[in-house]
């Protein structure tokens, strides 16, 4: 019972990190001028107000849409996995539980890894000296680790 509670907390933490990484505006930050860029737009600080601007034209639209789609899919699949986990817990017999929720969590893990990898490889390549990866980018990689761990735990629990 304690393992199921811990797994639920781990899963909810992963969902929260995925949502923050997808929604928040700090995948890339610069300090002069002060900007904060996410996968949806660029925020520029002017006169102590944050203004939303379009992403630079250097962002290739195909790669940007791939990052946007995979971050959203990671959130969706992780949330579905939580509901499937609860349904499997109460409906399926031992030995057949947690397989589907584990598969959904593996897919969420794969999607957030793809998003963060594409963002790392394709964006801000020539801007390393003027900015840093922001907390949303770091949270995406932490969410990758948490979803991977929870998917492994789901498959281990299936055997018990």
CSV table of C-alpha atoms in Angstrom, one decimal:
chain,number,residue,atom,x,y,z
A,1,UNK,CA,0.0,0.0,0.0
A,2,UNK,CA,2.8,2.4,0.8
A,3,UNK,CA,4.4,1.7,-2.5
A,4,UNK,CA,1.2,2.7,-4.3
A,5,UNK,CA,1.0,5.9,-2.4
A,6,UNK,CA,4.6,6.7,-3.1
A,7,UNK,CA,4.0,5.9,-6.8
A,8,UNK,CA,1.0,8.2,-6.9
A,9,UNK,CA,2.9,11.1,-5.4
A,10,UNK,CA,5.8,10.5,-7.8
A,11,UNK,CA,3.3,10.4,-10.7
A,12,UNK,CA,1.6,13.6,-9.6
A,13,UNK,CA,4.9,15.3,-9.1
A,14,UNK,CA,5.9,14.3,-12.7
A,15,UNK,CA,2.6,15.7,-14.1
A,16,UNK,CA,3.1,19.0,-12.2
A,17,UNK,CA,6.7,19.3,-13.6
A,18,UNK,CA,5.5,18.5,-17.1
A,19,UNK,CA,2.8,21.1,-17.0
A,20,UNK,CA,5.1,23.8,-15.6
A,21,UNK,CA,7.8,23.0,-18.2
A,22,UNK,CA,5.2,23.2,-20.9
A,23,UNK,CA,3.4,26.4,-19.8
A,24,UNK,CA,6.0,28.5,-18.1
A,25,UNK,CA,8.1,30.9,-20.1
A,26,UNK,CA,11.7,30.1,-19.2
A,27,UNK,CA,13.2,27.6,-21.6
A,28,UNK,CA,15.9,30.1,-22.5
A,29,UNK,CA,16.8,33.3,-20.6
A,30,UNK,CA,19.1,36.2,-21.4
A,31,UNK,CA,20.0,39.1,-19.2
A,32,UNK,CA,21.1,41.9,-21.5
A,33,UNK,CA,18.4,42.6,-22.9
A,34,UNK,CA,16.4,40.7,-20.3
A,35,UNK,CA,14.3,38.1,-22.2
A,36,UNK,CA,12.6,34.9,-21.4
A,37,UNK,CA,11.8,32.4,-24.1
A,38,UNK,CA,9.6,29.4,-24.1
A,39,UNK,CA,8.2,27.2,-26.8
A,40,UNK,CA,5.3,29.5,-27.4
A,41,UNK,CA,6.8,33.0,-27.4
A,42,UNK,CA,9.4,35.4,-26.2
A,43,UNK,CA,8.9,37.7,-23.3
A,44,UNK,CA,10.9,40.9,-23.3
A,45,UNK,CA,11.3,43.2,-20.2
A,46,UNK,CA,10.8,46.8,-21.2
A,47,UNK,CA,10.1,49.6,-18.8
A,48,UNK,CA,9.5,47.1,-16.0
A,49,UNK,CA,6.8,45.3,-18.0
A,50,UNK,CA,6.9,41.9,-19.6
A,51,UNK,CA,5.8,42.1,-23.3
A,52,UNK,CA,5.0,39.0,-25.3
A,53,UNK,CA,6.7,39.0,-28.7
A,54,UNK,CA,6.9,36.5,-31.5
A,55,UNK,CA,9.7,34.0,-31.5
A,56,UNK,CA,12.7,34.9,-33.6
A,57,UNK,CA,12.8,33.9,-37.2
A,58,UNK,CA,15.8,31.7,-36.5
A,59,UNK,CA,13.5,29.2,-34.9
A,60,UNK,CA,12.7,26.7,-37.6
A,61,UNK,CA,8.9,26.2,-37.6
A,62,UNK,CA,9.0,22.4,-38.1
A,63,UNK,CA,11.3,21.9,-35.1
A,64,UNK,CA,9.4,24.4,-33.0
A,65,UNK,CA,6.1,22.6,-33.8
A,66,UNK,CA,7.7,19.3,-32.9
A,67,UNK,CA,8.8,20.6,-29.5
A,68,UNK,CA,5.4,22.1,-28.9
A,69,UNK,CA,3.5,19.0,-29.9
A,70,UNK,CA,5.7,16.6,-27.9
A,71,UNK,CA,5.5,18.7,-24.7
A,72,UNK,CA,1.8,18.8,-24.9
A,73,UNK,CA,1.6,15.0,-25.7
A,74,UNK,CA,3.8,14.3,-22.7
A,75,UNK,CA,1.4,16.1,-20.4
A,76,UNK,CA,-1.6,14.4,-22.0
A,77,UNK,CA,-0.1,10.9,-21.8
A,78,UNK,CA,1.0,11.3,-18.2
A,79,UNK,CA,-2.4,12.5,-17.1
A,80,UNK,CA,-4.1,9.6,-18.9
A,81,UNK,CA,-1.6,7.3,-17.3
A,82,UNK,CA,-2.7,8.5,-13.8
A,83,UNK,CA,-6.3,7.9,-14.6
A,84,UNK,CA,-5.6,4.5,-16.1
A,85,UNK,CA,-3.5,3.7,-13.0
A,86,UNK,CA,-6.5,4.4,-10.7
A,87,UNK,CA,-8.8,2.4,-13.0
A,88,UNK,CA,-6.4,-0.6,-13.1
A,89,UNK,CA,-6.0,-0.5,-9.4
A,90,UNK,CA,-9.6,-1.2,-8.8
A,91,UNK,CA,-10.7,-3.2,-11.8
A,92,UNK,CA,-7.9,-5.6,-12.9
A,93,UNK,CA,-6.7,-8.7,-11.1
A,94,UNK,CA,-3.2,-9.0,-9.8
A,95,UNK,CA,-0.6,-9.8,-12.5
A,96,UNK,CA,-2.5,-7.7,-15.1
A,97,UNK,CA,-2.4,-4.4,-13.3
A,98,UNK,CA,-0.3,-1.4,-14.3
A,99,UNK,CA,0.7,-2.5,-17.8
A,100,UNK,CA,-1.3,0.1,-19.6
A,101,UNK,CA,-0.4,2.9,-17.2
A,102,UNK,CA,3.2,1.9,-17.5
A,103,UNK,CA,3.0,2.1,-21.3
A,104,UNK,CA,1.4,5.5,-21.2
A,105,UNK,CA,4.1,6.7,-18.8
A,106,UNK,CA,6.8,5.4,-21.1
A,107,UNK,CA,5.3,7.4,-23.9
A,108,UNK,CA,5.1,10.5,-21.8
A,109,UNK,CA,8.8,9.9,-20.9
A,110,UNK,CA,9.7,9.5,-24.6
A,111,UNK,CA,7.8,12.6,-25.7
A,112,UNK,CA,9.4,15.0,-23.1
A,113,UNK,CA,12.8,13.5,-24.0
A,114,UNK,CA,12.2,14.2,-27.7
A,115,UNK,CA,11.1,17.8,-26.9
A,116,UNK,CA,14.0,18.6,-24.7
A,117,UNK,CA,16.5,17.0,-27.1
A,118,UNK,CA,15.2,18.9,-30.1
A,119,UNK,CA,15.3,22.1,-28.2
A,120,UNK,CA,18.8,21.4,-27.1
A,121,UNK,CA,20.0,20.5,-30.6
A,122,UNK,CA,18.2,23.0,-32.8
A,123,UNK,CA,17.7,26.3,-30.8
A,124,UNK,CA,20.1,28.8,-29.4
A,125,UNK,CA,23.1,27.2,-30.9
A,126,UNK,CA,24.9,30.5,-31.5
A,127,UNK,CA,23.6,32.2,-28.4
A,128,UNK,CA,25.5,30.3,-25.7
A,129,UNK,CA,27.5,33.3,-24.7
A,130,UNK,CA,24.5,35.6,-24.1
A,131,UNK,CA,22.0,33.3,-22.4
A,132,UNK,CA,21.3,30.2,-20.4
A,133,UNK,CA,18.7,27.4,-20.4
A,134,UNK,CA,16.0,28.4,-18.0
A,135,UNK,CA,14.2,26.6,-15.2
A,136,UNK,CA,11.5,25.2,-17.5
A,137,UNK,CA,14.0,23.5,-19.6
A,138,UNK,CA,15.6,22.0,-16.5
A,139,UNK,CA,12.2,20.9,-15.2
A,140,UNK,CA,11.5,19.2,-18.5
A,141,UNK,CA,14.6,17.0,-18.0
A,142,UNK,CA,13.7,16.3,-14.4
A,143,UNK,CA,10.2,15.4,-15.5
A,144,UNK,CA,11.8,13.0,-18.0
A,145,UNK,CA,13.7,11.3,-15.1
A,146,UNK,CA,10.6,11.1,-13.0
A,147,UNK,CA,8.4,9.7,-15.7
A,148,UNK,CA,11.1,7.1,-16.6
A,149,UNK,CA,11.3,6.0,-12.9
A,150,UNK,CA,7.6,5.8,-12.5
A,151,UNK,CA,7.2,3.8,-15.7
A,152,UNK,CA,9.8,1.3,-14.5
A,153,UNK,CA,8.0,1.0,-11.1
A,154,UNK,CA,4.7,0.4,-12.9
A,155,UNK,CA,6.3,-2.5,-14.8
A,156,UNK,CA,8.0,-3.9,-11.7
A,157,UNK,CA,4.7,-3.7,-9.8
A,158,UNK,CA,3.0,-5.6,-12.5
A,159,UNK,CA,5.0,-8.7,-11.6
A,160,UNK,CA,4.1,-8.5,-7.9
